[in-house]
JSON list of C-alpha atoms in Angstrom, two decimals:
[
{"chain": "A", "resi": 1, "resn": "MET", "atom": "CA", "xyz": [-38.63, -50.23, 45.96]},
{"chain": "A", "resi": 2, "resn": "THR", "atom": "CA", "xyz": [-40.24, -48.14, 48.69]},
{"chain": "A", "resi": 3, "resn": "LEU", "atom": "CA", "xyz": [-40.04, -44.45, 49.45]},
{"chain": "A", "resi": 4, "resn": "THR", "atom": "CA", "xyz": [-37.69, -45.11, 52.36]},
{"chain": "A", "resi": 5, "resn": "THR", "atom": "CA", "xyz": [-34.93, -46.63, 50.21]},
{"chain": "A", "resi": 6, "resn": "PRO", "atom": "CA", "xyz": [-33.76, -43.34, 48.66]},
{"chain": "A", "resi": 7, "resn": "ALA", "atom": "CA", "xyz": [-34.41, -41.60, 52.00]},
{"chain": "A", "resi": 8, "resn": "LEU", "atom": "CA", "xyz": [-31.63, -43.71, 53.50]},
{"chain": "A", "resi": 9, "resn": "LEU", "atom": "CA", "xyz": [-29.09, -41.83, 51.38]},
{"chain": "A", "resi": 10, "resn": "PHE", "atom": "CA", "xyz": [-30.05, -38.38, 52.70]},
{"chain": "A", "resi": 11, "resn": "PRO", "atom": "CA", "xyz": [-27.88, -38.44, 55.85]},
{"chain": "A", "resi": 12, "resn": "ALA", "atom": "CA", "xyz": [-24.90, -39.92, 54.01]},
{"chain": "A", "resi": 13, "resn": "ILE", "atom": "CA", "xyz": [-25.03, -37.38, 51.20]},
{"chain": "A", "resi": 14, "resn": "SER", "atom": "CA", "xyz": [-25.52, -34.53, 53.67]},
{"chain": "A", "resi": 15, "resn": "LEU", "atom": "CA", "xyz": [-22.45, -35.60, 55.66]},
{"chain": "A", "resi": 16, "resn": "LEU", "atom": "CA", "xyz": [-20.39, -35.93, 52.48]},
{"chain": "A", "resi": 17, "resn": "LEU", "atom": "CA", "xyz": [-21.36, -32.43, 51.35]},
{"chain": "A", "resi": 18, "resn": "LEU", "atom": "CA", "xyz": [-20.42, -31.10, 54.79]},
{"chain": "A", "resi": 19, "resn": "ALA", "atom": "CA", "xyz": [-17.04, -32.84, 54.60]},
{"chain": "A", "resi": 20, "resn": "TYR", "atom": "CA", "xyz": [-16.46, -31.46, 51.09]},
{"chain": "A", "resi": 21, "resn": "THR", "atom": "CA", "xyz": [-17.33, -27.95, 52.28]},
{"chain": "A", "resi": 22, "resn": "ASN", "atom": "CA", "xyz": [-14.89, -28.30, 55.17]},
{"chain": "A", "resi": 23, "resn": "ARG", "atom": "CA", "xyz": [-12.13, -29.38, 52.77]},
{"chain": "A", "resi": 24, "resn": "PHE", "atom": "CA", "xyz": [-12.90, -26.39, 50.57]},
{"chain": "A", "resi": 25, "resn": "LEU", "atom": "CA", "xyz": [-12.80, -23.98, 53.52]},
{"chain": "A", "resi": 26, "resn": "VAL", "atom": "CA", "xyz": [-9.47, -25.37, 54.73]},
{"chain": "A", "resi": 27, "resn": "LEU", "atom": "CA", "xyz": [-7.97, -24.95, 51.26]},
{"chain": "A", "resi": 28, "resn": "ALA", "atom": "CA", "xyz": [-9.37, -21.42, 50.94]},
{"chain": "A", "resi": 29, "resn": "GLN", "atom": "CA", "xyz": [-7.80, -20.50, 54.30]},
{"chain": "A", "resi": 30, "resn": "LEU", "atom": "CA", "xyz": [-4.50, -22.08, 53.26]},
{"chain": "A", "resi": 31, "resn": "ILE", "atom": "CA", "xyz": [-4.50, -20.09, 50.02]},
{"chain": "A", "resi": 32, "resn": "ARG", "atom": "CA", "xyz": [-5.20, -16.83, 51.90]},
{"chain": "A", "resi": 33, "resn": "GLU", "atom": "CA", "xyz": [-2.37, -17.56, 54.37]},
{"chain": "A", "resi": 34, "resn": "LEU", "atom": "CA", "xyz": [-0.02, -18.45, 51.53]},
{"chain": "A", "resi": 35, "resn": "ASN", "atom": "CA", "xyz": [-0.85, -15.20, 49.76]},
{"chain": "A", "resi": 36, "resn": "ALA", "atom": "CA", "xyz": [-0.29, -13.14, 52.91]},
{"chain": "A", "resi": 37, "resn": "ARG", "atom": "CA", "xyz": [2.94, -14.97, 53.80]},
{"chain": "A", "resi": 38, "resn": "GLU", "atom": "CA", "xyz": [4.55, -14.73, 50.36]},
{"chain": "A", "resi": 39, "resn": "GLY", "atom": "CA", "xyz": [4.05, -10.99, 49.83]},
{"chain": "A", "resi": 40, "resn": "ASP", "atom": "CA", "xyz": [5.36, -9.68, 46.50]},
{"chain": "A", "resi": 41, "resn": "THR", "atom": "CA", "xyz": [7.67, -12.57, 45.59]},
{"chain": "A", "resi": 42, "resn": "ILE", "atom": "CA", "xyz": [6.96, -16.25, 45.14]},
{"chain": "A", "resi": 43, "resn": "ARG", "atom": "CA", "xyz": [9.37, -19.06, 46.03]},
{"chain": "A", "resi": 44, "resn": "PRO", "atom": "CA", "xyz": [9.64, -22.05, 43.62]},
{"chain": "A", "resi": 45, "resn": "LEU", "atom": "CA", "xyz": [8.10, -24.29, 46.30]},
{"chain": "A", "resi": 46, "resn": "VAL", "atom": "CA", "xyz": [5.00, -22.08, 46.35]},
{"chain": "A", "resi": 47, "resn": "VAL", "atom": "CA", "xyz": [4.62, -22.33, 42.56]},
{"chain": "A", "resi": 48, "resn": "ALA", "atom": "CA", "xyz": [4.32, -26.11, 42.92]},
{"chain": "A", "resi": 49, "resn": "GLN", "atom": "CA", "xyz": [1.87, -25.64, 45.78]},
{"chain": "A", "resi": 50, "resn": "ILE", "atom": "CA", "xyz": [-0.27, -23.21, 43.76]},
{"chain": "A", "resi": 51, "resn": "THR", "atom": "CA", "xyz": [-0.61, -25.71, 40.93]},
{"chain": "A", "resi": 52, "resn": "ASN", "atom": "CA", "xyz": [-1.57, -28.40, 43.40]},
{"chain": "A", "resi": 53, "resn": "LEU", "atom": "CA", "xyz": [-4.04, -26.15, 45.24]},
{"chain": "A", "resi": 54, "resn": "ARG", "atom": "CA", "xyz": [-5.71, -25.04, 42.01]},
{"chain": "A", "resi": 55, "resn": "LYS", "atom": "CA", "xyz": [-6.19, -28.66, 40.95]},
{"chain": "A", "resi": 56, "resn": "ARG", "atom": "CA", "xyz": [-7.58, -29.59, 44.37]},
{"chain": "A", "resi": 57, "resn": "ILE", "atom": "CA", "xyz": [-10.05, -26.68, 44.38]},
{"chain": "A", "resi": 58, "resn": "LYS", "atom": "CA", "xyz": [-11.38, -27.79, 40.98]},
{"chain": "A", "resi": 59, "resn": "LEU", "atom": "CA", "xyz": [-11.69, -31.37, 42.21]},
{"chain": "A", "resi": 60, "resn": "ILE", "atom": "CA", "xyz": [-13.58, -30.29, 45.32]},
{"chain": "A", "resi": 61, "resn": "ARG", "atom": "CA", "xyz": [-15.97, -28.29, 43.14]},
{"chain": "A", "resi": 62, "resn": "THR", "atom": "CA", "xyz": [-16.51, -31.42, 41.01]},
{"chain": "A", "resi": 63, "resn": "MET", "atom": "CA", "xyz": [-17.08, -33.51, 44.16]},
{"chain": "A", "resi": 64, "resn": "GLN", "atom": "CA", "xyz": [-19.66, -31.00, 45.34]},
{"chain": "A", "resi": 65, "resn": "VAL", "atom": "CA", "xyz": [-21.43, -30.90, 41.97]},
{"chain": "A", "resi": 66, "resn": "TYR", "atom": "CA", "xyz": [-21.76, -34.69, 41.87]},
{"chain": "A", "resi": 67, "resn": "GLY", "atom": "CA", "xyz": [-22.83, -34.73, 45.52]},
{"chain": "A", "resi": 68, "resn": "VAL", "atom": "CA", "xyz": [-25.56, -32.14, 44.93]},
{"chain": "A", "resi": 69, "resn": "ALA", "atom": "CA", "xyz": [-26.65, -33.96, 41.76]},
{"chain": "A", "resi": 70, "resn": "SER", "atom": "CA", "xyz": [-26.89, -37.16, 43.79]},
{"chain": "A", "resi": 71, "resn": "PHE", "atom": "CA", "xyz": [-28.96, -35.36, 46.44]},
{"chain": "A", "resi": 72, "resn": "LEU", "atom": "CA", "xyz": [-31.30, -33.91, 43.79]},
{"chain": "A", "resi": 73, "resn": "MET", "atom": "CA", "xyz": [-31.73, -37.24, 41.98]},
{"chain": "A", "resi": 74, "resn": "CYS", "atom": "CA", "xyz": [-32.44, -38.90, 45.31]},
{"chain": "A", "resi": 75, "resn": "THR", "atom": "CA", "xyz": [-35.10, -36.26, 46.03]},
{"chain": "A", "resi": 76, "resn": "PHE", "atom": "CA", "xyz": [-36.63, -36.66, 42.57]},
{"chain": "A", "resi": 77, "resn": "SER", "atom": "CA", "xyz": [-36.58, -40.42, 43.04]},
{"chain": "A", "resi": 78, "resn": "MET", "atom": "CA", "xyz": [-38.54, -40.09, 46.27]},
{"chain": "A", "resi": 79, "resn": "PHE", "atom": "CA", "xyz": [-41.03, -37.79, 44.57]},
{"chain": "A", "resi": 80, "resn": "ALA", "atom": "CA", "xyz": [-41.48, -40.20, 41.65]},
{"chain": "A", "resi": 81, "resn": "LEU", "atom": "CA", "xyz": [-42.04, -43.08, 44.06]},
{"chain": "A", "resi": 82, "resn": "PHE", "atom": "CA", "xyz": [-44.47, -40.93, 46.06]},
{"chain": "A", "resi": 83, "resn": "ILE", "atom": "CA", "xyz": [-46.63, -40.29, 42.97]},
{"chain": "A", "resi": 84, "resn": "LYS", "atom": "CA", "xyz": [-46.38, -43.98, 42.03]},
{"chain": "A", "resi": 85, "resn": "PHE", "atom": "CA", "xyz": [-44.00, -43.62, 39.06]},
{"chain": "A", "resi": 86, "resn": "ASP", "atom": "CA", "xyz": [-42.02, -46.63, 40.28]},
{"chain": "A", "resi": 87, "resn": "THR", "atom": "CA", "xyz": [-39.87, -47.18, 37.18]},
{"chain": "A", "resi": 88, "resn": "THR", "atom": "CA", "xyz": [-38.91, -43.51, 37.03]},
{"chain": "A", "resi": 89, "resn": "GLY", "atom": "CA", "xyz": [-38.15, -43.58, 40.76]},
{"chain": "A", "resi": 90, "resn": "VAL", "atom": "CA", "xyz": [-35.88, -46.58, 40.38]},
{"chain": "A", "resi": 91, "resn": "ILE", "atom": "CA", "xyz": [-34.04, -44.99, 37.43]},
{"chain": "A", "resi": 92, "resn": "LEU", "atom": "CA", "xyz": [-33.60, -41.72, 39.33]},
{"chain": "A", "resi": 93, "resn": "PHE", "atom": "CA", "xyz": [-32.33, -43.62, 42.36]},
{"chain": "A", "resi": 94, "resn": "GLY", "atom": "CA", "xyz": [-29.81, -45.45, 40.17]},
{"chain": "A", "resi": 95, "resn": "THR", "atom": "CA", "xyz": [-28.73, -42.11, 38.74]},
{"chain": "A", "resi": 96, "resn": "SER", "atom": "CA", "xyz": [-28.36, -40.79, 42.28]},
{"chain": "A", "resi": 97, "resn": "LEU", "atom": "CA", "xyz": [-26.15, -43.73, 43.20]},
{"chain": "A", "resi": 98, "resn": "ALA", "atom": "CA", "xyz": [-24.03, -43.19, 40.06]},
{"chain": "A", "resi": 99, "resn": "CYS", "atom": "CA", "xyz": [-23.56, -39.51, 40.93]},
{"chain": "A", "resi": 100, "resn": "LEU", "atom": "CA", "xyz": [-22.65, -40.46, 44.49]},
{"chain": "A", "resi": 101, "resn": "ALA", "atom": "CA", "xyz": [-20.07, -42.95, 43.19]},
{"chain": "A", "resi": 102, "resn": "LEU", "atom": "CA", "xyz": [-18.57, -40.29, 40.89]},
{"chain": "A", "resi": 103, "resn": "SER", "atom": "CA", "xyz": [-18.40, -37.89, 43.81]},
{"chain": "A", "resi": 104, "resn": "LEU", "atom": "CA", "xyz": [-16.61, -40.47, 45.96]},
{"chain": "A", "resi": 105, "resn": "LEU", "atom": "CA", "xyz": [-14.17, -41.40, 43.18]},
{"chain": "A", "resi": 106, "resn": "THR", "atom": "CA", "xyz": [-13.36, -37.73, 42.65]},
{"chain": "A", "resi": 107, "resn": "SER", "atom": "CA", "xyz": [-12.83, -37.42, 46.40]},
{"chain": "A", "resi": 108, "resn": "LEU", "atom": "CA", "xyz": [-10.42, -40.34, 46.31]},
{"chain": "A", "resi": 109, "resn": "TYR", "atom": "CA", "xyz": [-8.43, -38.62, 43.55]},
{"chain": "A", "resi": 110, "resn": "GLU", "atom": "CA", "xyz": [-8.41, -35.35, 45.52]},
{"chain": "A", "resi": 111, "resn": "ILE", "atom": "CA", "xyz": [-7.01, -37.22, 48.52]},
{"chain": "A", "resi": 112, "resn": "HIS", "atom": "CA", "xyz": [-4.25, -38.55, 46.26]},
{"chain": "A", "resi": 113, "resn": "ILE", "atom": "CA", "xyz": [-3.46, -34.99, 45.10]},
{"chain": "A", "resi": 114, "resn": "SER", "atom": "CA", "xyz": [-3.48, -33.87, 48.74]},
{"chain": "A", "resi": 115, "resn": "CYS", "atom": "CA", "xyz": [-0.79, -36.43, 49.50]},
{"chain": "A", "resi": 116, "resn": "ASP", "atom": "CA", "xyz": [1.27, -34.98, 46.64]},
{"chain": "A", "resi": 117, "resn": "ALA", "atom": "CA", "xyz": [1.04, -31.58, 48.36]},
{"chain": "A", "resi": 118, "resn": "ILE", "atom": "CA", "xyz": [2.42, -33.08, 51.56]},
{"chain": "A", "resi": 119, "resn": "GLU", "atom": "CA", "xyz": [5.21, -34.72, 49.54]},
{"chain": "A", "resi": 120, "resn": "ILE", "atom": "CA", "xyz": [6.19, -31.28, 48.16]},
{"chain": "A", "resi": 121, "resn": "GLU", "atom": "CA", "xyz": [6.50, -30.00, 51.73]},
{"chain": "A", "resi": 122, "resn": "LEU", "atom": "CA", "xyz": [8.52, -33.02, 52.84]},
{"chain": "A", "resi": 123, "resn": "LYS", "atom": "CA", "xyz": [10.98, -32.57, 49.96]},
{"chain": "A", "resi": 124, "resn": "ASN", "atom": "CA", "xyz": [11.38, -28.94, 50.96]},
{"chain": "A", "resi": 125, "resn": "ILE", "atom": "CA", "xyz": [12.11, -29.95, 54.56]},
{"chain": "A", "resi": 126, "resn": "GLU", "atom": "CA", "xyz": [14.68, -32.52, 53.43]},
{"chain": "A", "resi": 127, "resn": "LYS", "atom": "CA", "xyz": [16.61, -29.82, 51.54]},
{"chain": "A", "resi": 128, "resn": "LYS", "atom": "CA", "xyz": [17.25, -27.90, 54.74]},
{"chain": "A", "resi": 129, "resn": "PRO", "atom": "CA", "xyz": [20.62, -28.39, 56.48]},
{"chain": "A", "resi": 130, "resn": "LEU", "atom": "CA", "xyz": [20.76, -30.65, 59.50]},
{"chain": "A", "resi": 131, "resn": "SER", "atom": "CA", "xyz": [21.03, -29.07, 62.91]},
{"chain": "A", "resi": 132, "resn": "ASN", "atom": "CA", "xyz": [24.02, -29.88, 65.14]},
{"chain": "A", "resi": 133, "resn": "LYS", "atom": "CA", "xyz": [21.91, -29.50, 68.28]},
{"chain": "A", "resi": 134, "resn": "ALA", "atom": "CA", "xyz": [21.30, -32.57, 70.40]},
{"chain": "A", "resi": 135, "resn": "ASP", "atom": "CA", "xyz": [17.72, -33.44, 71.35]}
]
């Protein structure tokens, strides 16, 4: 394995971390808006949303941890290969790939939870009375 093999992962991991950060920022903004909108009382719908949001925030943190671990292991792998510790470099690269896979699997689960949040909203919309207005 050459030094360039782990280097190929750098752009992919960087983009993943950026995407994870964007997801986190969107959720943080949503939580702030929800807090401002609800005021002193909380509707039952919001209780379900809070549970979902809390779970998603934890998952995004886990995704980021595995992503950063993957990035670090990839860096260490490159360093090991640079100083001619080929076996160590290969092991570290494998560890980096495993961390990346865990990050992606966690991301897949977070997407599933995100769909549950949308389902909560859709159920709330369905409970509303139909309008008699014509389109």
